mmCIF file of C-alpha atoms in Angstrom:
data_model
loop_
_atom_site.group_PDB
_atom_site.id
_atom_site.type_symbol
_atom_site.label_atom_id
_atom_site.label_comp_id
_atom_site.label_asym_id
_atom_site.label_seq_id
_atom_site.Cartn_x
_atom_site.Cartn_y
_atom_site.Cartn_z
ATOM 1 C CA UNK A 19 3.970 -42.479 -11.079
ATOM 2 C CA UNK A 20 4.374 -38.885 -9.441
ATOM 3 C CA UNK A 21 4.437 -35.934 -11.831
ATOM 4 C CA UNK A 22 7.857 -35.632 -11.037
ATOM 5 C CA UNK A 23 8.743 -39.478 -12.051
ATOM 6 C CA UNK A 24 6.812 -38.898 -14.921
ATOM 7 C CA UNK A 25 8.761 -35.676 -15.493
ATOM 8 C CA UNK A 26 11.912 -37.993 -15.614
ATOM 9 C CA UNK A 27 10.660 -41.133 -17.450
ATOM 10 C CA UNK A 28 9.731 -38.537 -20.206
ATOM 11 C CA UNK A 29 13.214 -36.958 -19.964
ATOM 12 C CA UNK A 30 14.571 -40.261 -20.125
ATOM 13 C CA UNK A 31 12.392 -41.620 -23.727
ATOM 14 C CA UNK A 32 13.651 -37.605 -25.326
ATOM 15 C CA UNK A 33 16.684 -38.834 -24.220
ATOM 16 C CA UNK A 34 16.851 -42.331 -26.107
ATOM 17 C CA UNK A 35 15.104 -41.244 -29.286
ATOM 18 C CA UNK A 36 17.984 -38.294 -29.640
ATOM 19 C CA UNK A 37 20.777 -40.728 -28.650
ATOM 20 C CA UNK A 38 18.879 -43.265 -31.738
ATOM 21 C CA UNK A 39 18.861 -45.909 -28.915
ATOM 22 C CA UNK A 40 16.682 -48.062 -30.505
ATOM 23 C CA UNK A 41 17.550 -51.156 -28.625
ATOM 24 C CA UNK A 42 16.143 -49.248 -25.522
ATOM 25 C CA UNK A 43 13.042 -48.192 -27.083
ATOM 26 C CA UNK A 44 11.169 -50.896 -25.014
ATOM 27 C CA UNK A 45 12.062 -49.594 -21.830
ATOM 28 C CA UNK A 46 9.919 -47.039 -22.601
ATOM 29 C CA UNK A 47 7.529 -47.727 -25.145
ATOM 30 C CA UNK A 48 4.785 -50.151 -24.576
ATOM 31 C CA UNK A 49 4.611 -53.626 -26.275
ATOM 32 C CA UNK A 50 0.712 -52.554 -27.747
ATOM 33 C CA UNK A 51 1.464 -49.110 -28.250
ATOM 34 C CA UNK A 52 -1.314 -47.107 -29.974
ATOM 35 C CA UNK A 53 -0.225 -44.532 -32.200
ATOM 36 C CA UNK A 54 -3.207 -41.769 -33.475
ATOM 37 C CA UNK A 55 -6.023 -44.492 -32.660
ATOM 38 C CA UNK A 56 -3.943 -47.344 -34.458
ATOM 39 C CA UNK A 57 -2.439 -49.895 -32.894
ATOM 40 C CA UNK A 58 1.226 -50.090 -34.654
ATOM 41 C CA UNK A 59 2.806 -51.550 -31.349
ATOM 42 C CA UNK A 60 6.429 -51.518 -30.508
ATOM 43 C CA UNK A 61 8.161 -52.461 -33.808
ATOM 44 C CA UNK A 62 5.566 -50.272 -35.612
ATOM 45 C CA UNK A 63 6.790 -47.392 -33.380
ATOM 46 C CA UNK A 64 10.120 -48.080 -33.797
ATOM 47 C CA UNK A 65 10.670 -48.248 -37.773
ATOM 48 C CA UNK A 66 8.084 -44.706 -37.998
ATOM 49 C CA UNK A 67 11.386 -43.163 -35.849
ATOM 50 C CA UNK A 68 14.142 -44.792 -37.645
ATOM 51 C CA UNK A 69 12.324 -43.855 -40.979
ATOM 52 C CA UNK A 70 12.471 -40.297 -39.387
ATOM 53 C CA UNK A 71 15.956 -40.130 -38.859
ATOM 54 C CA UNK A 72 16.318 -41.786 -41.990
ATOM 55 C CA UNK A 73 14.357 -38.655 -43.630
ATOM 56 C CA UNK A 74 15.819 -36.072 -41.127
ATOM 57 C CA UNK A 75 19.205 -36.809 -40.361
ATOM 58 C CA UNK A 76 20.065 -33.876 -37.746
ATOM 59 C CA UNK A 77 16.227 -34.731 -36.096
ATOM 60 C CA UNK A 78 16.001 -33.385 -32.635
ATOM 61 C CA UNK A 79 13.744 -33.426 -30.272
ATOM 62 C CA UNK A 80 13.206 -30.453 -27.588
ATOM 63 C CA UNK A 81 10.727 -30.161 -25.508
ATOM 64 C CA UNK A 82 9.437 -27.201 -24.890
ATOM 65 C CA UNK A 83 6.491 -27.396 -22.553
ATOM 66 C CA UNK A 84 6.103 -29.968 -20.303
ATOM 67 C CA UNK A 85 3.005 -31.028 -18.578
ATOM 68 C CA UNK A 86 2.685 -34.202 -16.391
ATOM 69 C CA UNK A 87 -0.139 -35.237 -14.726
ATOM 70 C CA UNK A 88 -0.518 -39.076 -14.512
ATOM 71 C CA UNK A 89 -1.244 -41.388 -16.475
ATOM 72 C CA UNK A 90 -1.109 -38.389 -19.143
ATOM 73 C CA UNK A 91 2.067 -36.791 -19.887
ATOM 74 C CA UNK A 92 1.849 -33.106 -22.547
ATOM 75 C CA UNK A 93 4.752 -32.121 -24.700
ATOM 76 C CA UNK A 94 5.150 -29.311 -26.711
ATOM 77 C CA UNK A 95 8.110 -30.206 -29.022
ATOM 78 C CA UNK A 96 10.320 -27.750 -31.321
ATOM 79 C CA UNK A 97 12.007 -29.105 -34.050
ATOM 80 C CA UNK A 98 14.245 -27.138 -36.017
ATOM 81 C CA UNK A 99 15.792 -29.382 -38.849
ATOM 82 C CA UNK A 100 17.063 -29.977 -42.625
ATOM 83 C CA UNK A 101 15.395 -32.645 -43.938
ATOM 84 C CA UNK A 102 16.666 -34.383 -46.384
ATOM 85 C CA UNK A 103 13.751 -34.639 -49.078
ATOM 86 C CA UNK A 104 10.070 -34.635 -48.689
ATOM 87 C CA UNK A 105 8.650 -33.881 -45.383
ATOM 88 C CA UNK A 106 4.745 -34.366 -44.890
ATOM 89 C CA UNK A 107 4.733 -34.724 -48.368
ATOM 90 C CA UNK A 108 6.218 -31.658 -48.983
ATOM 91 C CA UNK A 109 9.843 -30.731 -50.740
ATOM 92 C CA UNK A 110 11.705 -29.222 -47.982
ATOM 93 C CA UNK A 111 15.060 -30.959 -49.781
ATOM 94 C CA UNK A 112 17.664 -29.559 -47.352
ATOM 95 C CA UNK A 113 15.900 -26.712 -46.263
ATOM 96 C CA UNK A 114 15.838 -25.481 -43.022
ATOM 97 C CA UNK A 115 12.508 -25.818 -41.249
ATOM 98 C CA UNK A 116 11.398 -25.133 -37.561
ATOM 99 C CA UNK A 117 8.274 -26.462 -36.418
ATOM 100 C CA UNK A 118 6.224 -27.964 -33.571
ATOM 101 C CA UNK A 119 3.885 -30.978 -32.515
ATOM 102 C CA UNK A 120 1.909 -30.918 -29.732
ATOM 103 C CA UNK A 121 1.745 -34.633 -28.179
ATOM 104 C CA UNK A 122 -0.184 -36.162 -25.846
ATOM 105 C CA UNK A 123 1.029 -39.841 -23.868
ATOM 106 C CA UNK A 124 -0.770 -42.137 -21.531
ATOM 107 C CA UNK A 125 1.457 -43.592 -19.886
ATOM 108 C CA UNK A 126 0.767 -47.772 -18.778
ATOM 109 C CA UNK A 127 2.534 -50.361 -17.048
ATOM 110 C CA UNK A 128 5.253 -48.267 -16.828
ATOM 111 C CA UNK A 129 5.285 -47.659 -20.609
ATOM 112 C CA UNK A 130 4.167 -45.032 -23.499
ATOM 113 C CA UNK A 131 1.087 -46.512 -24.420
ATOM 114 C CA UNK A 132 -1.150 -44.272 -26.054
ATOM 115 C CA UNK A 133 0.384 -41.051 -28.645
ATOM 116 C CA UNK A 134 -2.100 -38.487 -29.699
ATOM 117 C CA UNK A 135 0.053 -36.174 -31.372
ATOM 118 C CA UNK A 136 -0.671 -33.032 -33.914
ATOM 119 C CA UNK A 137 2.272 -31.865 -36.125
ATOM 120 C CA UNK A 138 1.924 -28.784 -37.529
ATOM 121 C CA UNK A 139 2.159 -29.332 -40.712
ATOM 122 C CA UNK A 140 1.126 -26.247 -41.828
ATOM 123 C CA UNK A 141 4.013 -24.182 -40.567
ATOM 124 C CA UNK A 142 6.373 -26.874 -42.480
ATOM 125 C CA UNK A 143 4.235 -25.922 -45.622
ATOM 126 C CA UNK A 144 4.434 -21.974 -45.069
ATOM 127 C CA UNK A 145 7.941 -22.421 -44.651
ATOM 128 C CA UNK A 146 8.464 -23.891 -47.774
ATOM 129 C CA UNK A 147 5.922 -21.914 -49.717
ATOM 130 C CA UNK A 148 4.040 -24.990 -50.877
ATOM 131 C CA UNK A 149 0.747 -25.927 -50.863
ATOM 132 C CA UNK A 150 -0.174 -28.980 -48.247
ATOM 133 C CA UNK A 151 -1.710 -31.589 -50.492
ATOM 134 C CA UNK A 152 -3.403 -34.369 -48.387
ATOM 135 C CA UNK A 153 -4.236 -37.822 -49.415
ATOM 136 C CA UNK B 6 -3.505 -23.293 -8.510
ATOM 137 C CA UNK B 7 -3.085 -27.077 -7.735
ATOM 138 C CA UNK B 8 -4.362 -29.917 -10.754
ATOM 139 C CA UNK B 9 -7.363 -29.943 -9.254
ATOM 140 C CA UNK B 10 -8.228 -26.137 -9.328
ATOM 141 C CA UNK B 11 -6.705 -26.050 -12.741
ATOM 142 C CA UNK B 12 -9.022 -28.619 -13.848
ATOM 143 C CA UNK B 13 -11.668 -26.628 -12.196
ATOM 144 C CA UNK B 14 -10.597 -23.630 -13.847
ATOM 145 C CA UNK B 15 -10.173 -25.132 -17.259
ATOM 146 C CA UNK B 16 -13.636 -26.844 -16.881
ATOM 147 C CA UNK B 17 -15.330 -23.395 -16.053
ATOM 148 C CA UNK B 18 -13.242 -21.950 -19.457
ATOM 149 C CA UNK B 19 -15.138 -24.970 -21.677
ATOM 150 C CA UNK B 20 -18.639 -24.188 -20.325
ATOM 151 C CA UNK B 21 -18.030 -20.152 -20.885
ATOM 152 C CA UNK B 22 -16.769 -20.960 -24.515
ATOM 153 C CA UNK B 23 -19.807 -24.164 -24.911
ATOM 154 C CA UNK B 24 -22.471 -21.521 -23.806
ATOM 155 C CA UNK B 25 -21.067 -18.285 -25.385
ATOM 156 C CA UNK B 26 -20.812 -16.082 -22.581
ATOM 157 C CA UNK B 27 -18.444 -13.800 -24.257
ATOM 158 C CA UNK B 28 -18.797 -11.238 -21.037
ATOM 159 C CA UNK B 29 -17.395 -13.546 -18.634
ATOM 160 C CA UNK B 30 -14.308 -14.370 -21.309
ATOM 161 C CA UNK B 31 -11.849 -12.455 -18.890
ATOM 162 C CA UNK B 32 -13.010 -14.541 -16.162
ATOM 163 C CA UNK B 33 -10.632 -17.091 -17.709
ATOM 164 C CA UNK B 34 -8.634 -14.945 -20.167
ATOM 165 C CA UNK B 35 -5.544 -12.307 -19.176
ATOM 166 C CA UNK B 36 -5.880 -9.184 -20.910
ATOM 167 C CA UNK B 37 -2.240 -9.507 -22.356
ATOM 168 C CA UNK B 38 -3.078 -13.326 -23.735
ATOM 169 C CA UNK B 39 -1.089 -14.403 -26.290
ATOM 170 C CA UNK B 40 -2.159 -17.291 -28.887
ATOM 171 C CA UNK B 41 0.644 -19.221 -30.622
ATOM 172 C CA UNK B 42 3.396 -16.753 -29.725
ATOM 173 C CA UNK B 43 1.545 -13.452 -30.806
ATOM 174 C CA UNK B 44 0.339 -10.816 -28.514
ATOM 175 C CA UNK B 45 -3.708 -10.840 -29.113
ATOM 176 C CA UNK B 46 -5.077 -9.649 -26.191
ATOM 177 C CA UNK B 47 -8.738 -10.175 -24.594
ATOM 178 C CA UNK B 48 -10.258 -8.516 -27.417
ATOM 179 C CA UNK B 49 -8.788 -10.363 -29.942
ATOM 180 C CA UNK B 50 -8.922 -13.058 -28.355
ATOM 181 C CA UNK B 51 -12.965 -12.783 -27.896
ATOM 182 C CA UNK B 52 -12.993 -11.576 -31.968
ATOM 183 C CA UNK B 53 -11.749 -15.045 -32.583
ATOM 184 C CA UNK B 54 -13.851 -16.992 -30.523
ATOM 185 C CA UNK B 55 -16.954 -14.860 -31.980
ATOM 186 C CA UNK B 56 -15.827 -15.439 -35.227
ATOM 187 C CA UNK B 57 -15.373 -19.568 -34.573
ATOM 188 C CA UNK B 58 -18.527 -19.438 -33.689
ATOM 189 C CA UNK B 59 -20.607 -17.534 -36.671
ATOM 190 C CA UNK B 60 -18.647 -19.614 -39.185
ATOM 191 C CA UNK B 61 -19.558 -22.582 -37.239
ATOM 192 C CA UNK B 62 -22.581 -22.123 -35.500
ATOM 193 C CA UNK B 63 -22.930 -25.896 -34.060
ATOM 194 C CA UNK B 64 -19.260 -25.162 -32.306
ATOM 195 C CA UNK B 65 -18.853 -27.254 -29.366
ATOM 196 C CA UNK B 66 -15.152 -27.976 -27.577
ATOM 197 C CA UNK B 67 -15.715 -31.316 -25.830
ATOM 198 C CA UNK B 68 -12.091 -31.943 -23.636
ATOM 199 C CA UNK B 69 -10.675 -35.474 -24.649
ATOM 200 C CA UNK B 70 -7.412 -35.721 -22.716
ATOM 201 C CA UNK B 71 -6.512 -33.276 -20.075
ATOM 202 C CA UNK B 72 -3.526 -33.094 -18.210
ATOM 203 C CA UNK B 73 -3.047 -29.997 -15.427
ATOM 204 C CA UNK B 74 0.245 -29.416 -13.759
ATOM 205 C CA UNK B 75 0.783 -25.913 -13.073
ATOM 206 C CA UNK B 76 1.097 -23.509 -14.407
ATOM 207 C CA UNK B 77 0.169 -25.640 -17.488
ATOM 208 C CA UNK B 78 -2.624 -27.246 -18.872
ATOM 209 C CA UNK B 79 -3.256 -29.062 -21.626
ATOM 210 C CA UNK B 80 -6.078 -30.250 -23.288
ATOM 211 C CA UNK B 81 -6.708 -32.693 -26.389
ATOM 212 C CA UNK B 82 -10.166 -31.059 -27.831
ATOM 213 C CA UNK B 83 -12.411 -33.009 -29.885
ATOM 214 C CA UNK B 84 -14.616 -31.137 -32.896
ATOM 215 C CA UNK B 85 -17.576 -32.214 -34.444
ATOM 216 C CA UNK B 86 -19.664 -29.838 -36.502
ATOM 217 C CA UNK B 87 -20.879 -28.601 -39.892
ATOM 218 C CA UNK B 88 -18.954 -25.454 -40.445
ATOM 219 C CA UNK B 89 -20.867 -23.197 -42.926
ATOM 220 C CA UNK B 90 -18.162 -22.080 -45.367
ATOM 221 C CA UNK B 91 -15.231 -22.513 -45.640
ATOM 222 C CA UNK B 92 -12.822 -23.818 -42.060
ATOM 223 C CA UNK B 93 -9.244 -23.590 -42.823
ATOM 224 C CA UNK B 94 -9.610 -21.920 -45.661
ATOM 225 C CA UNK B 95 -11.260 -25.539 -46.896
ATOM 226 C CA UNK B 96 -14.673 -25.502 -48.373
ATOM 227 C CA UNK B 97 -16.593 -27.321 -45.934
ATOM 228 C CA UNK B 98 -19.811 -26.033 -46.426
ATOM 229 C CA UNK B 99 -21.845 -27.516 -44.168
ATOM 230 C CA UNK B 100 -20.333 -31.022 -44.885
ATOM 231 C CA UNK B 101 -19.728 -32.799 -41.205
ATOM 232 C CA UNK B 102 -16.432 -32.373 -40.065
ATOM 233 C CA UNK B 103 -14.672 -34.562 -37.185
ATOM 234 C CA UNK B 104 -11.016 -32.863 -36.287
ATOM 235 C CA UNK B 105 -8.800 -32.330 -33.115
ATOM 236 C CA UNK B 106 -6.728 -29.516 -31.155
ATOM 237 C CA UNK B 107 -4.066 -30.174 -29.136
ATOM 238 C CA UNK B 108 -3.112 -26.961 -26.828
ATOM 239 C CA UNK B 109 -1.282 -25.805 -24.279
ATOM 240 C CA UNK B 110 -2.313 -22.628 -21.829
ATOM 241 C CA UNK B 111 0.284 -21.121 -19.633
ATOM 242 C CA UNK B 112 -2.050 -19.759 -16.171
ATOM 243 C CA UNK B 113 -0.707 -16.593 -15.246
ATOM 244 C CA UNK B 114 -2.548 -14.614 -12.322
ATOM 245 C CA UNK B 115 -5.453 -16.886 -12.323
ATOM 246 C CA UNK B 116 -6.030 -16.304 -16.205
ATOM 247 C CA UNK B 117 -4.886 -18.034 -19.687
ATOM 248 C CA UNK B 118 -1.730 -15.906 -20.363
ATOM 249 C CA UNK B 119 -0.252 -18.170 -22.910
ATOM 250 C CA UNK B 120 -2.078 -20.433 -25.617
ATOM 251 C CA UNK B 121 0.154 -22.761 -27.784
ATOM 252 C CA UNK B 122 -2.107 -24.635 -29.939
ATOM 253 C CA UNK B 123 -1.964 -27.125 -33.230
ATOM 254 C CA UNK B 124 -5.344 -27.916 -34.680
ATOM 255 C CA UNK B 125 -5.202 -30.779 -37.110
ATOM 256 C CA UNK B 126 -6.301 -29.011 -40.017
ATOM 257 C CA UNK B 127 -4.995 -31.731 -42.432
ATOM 258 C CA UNK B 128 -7.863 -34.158 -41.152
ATOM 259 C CA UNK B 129 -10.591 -31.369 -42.307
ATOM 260 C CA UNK B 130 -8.621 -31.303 -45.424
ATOM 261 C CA UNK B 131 -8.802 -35.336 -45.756
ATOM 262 C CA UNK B 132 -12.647 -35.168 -45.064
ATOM 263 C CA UNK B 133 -13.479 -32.929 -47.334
ATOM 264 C CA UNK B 134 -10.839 -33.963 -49.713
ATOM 265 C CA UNK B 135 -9.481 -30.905 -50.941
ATOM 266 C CA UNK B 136 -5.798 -29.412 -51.168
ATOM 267 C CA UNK B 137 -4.658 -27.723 -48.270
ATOM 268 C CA UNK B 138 -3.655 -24.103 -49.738
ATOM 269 C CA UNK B 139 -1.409 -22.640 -47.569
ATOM 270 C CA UNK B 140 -0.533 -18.720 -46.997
#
């Protein structure tokens, strides 16, 4: 693919998770996808998103810098949200909270195939004046 | 800049940073850079690299994933060193510590005018399996 068709594949995935188009999740997520160096494929993918949207009803996902350069595709995403209880771990409860993950895709066959993302986590915890307890 | 000059670019950026050579930071680096939305300058800029490196002196930024469309690029960095104190505000000292960084730059005049980055502070956290205190 050409930056530019990688531009609008990309487009088009942002567009299916905010529409909660599950059923069209395959189009653009691959079969074996790896997820953070484990393999949770397709169905593994899908329930970590509807678990989201589960957790964050009014989740939405804007991208806010874009860099596509095959097979890799870079997003910078902004979230600015009300989760519903726990986020991360930590009790937002209906809170607003605005933060961002920086994400990394290889793109194969076609299809997402390999997510390296970092959330920062930390902003979510600043926000709600908590401390970040891991593990 | 075209992705292969960017790559170029960024590849000369990694060396400066890998060998230190804090005089030829503005080689790479605008004088008005700004790091995760804040207006730092070259001089602050350098202050943090300096100080990177005397609380880790084994500091090396190895490029994982690397994706250049202009006037982006964006890099997946890979850590592996024995900070001295504490990293994060987490006591490492000296333990070995494997983490990532996910981050964009914005190229502006030939220079890093822009730097939007997530470090995955939580996985220090996990290794040396402490609390993340936050603010």
């Amino acid at each position: 693919m050409t930056p530019g068709a990688l531009r609008d594949f990309y487009d088009g995935y942002i567009a299916c998770l905010n529409a909660r188009d599950w059923t069209a999740l395959g189009d653009f997520v691959h079969e074996a996808v790896r997820y953070n160096e484990e393999e949770v494929g397709l169905a593994g993918y899908r329930a970590m998103l509807e678990r989201d949207v589960l957790d964050i009803p009014d989740l939405s996902f804007r991208v806010e810098w874009l860099a596509c350069e095959p097979p890799l595709v870079a997003a910078r995403l902004a979230f600015d949200c009300t989760p519903l209880g726990d986020l991360f771990g930590l009790p937002v409860d209906g809170r607003r909270v605005r933060f961002h993950e920086n994400v990394f895709y290889r793109i194969d066959e076609s299809r997402i195939a390999d997510v390296r993302s970092i959330i920062d986590r930390a902003a979510v915890a600043a926000q709600v004046g908590a401390l970040y307890r891991v593990a």
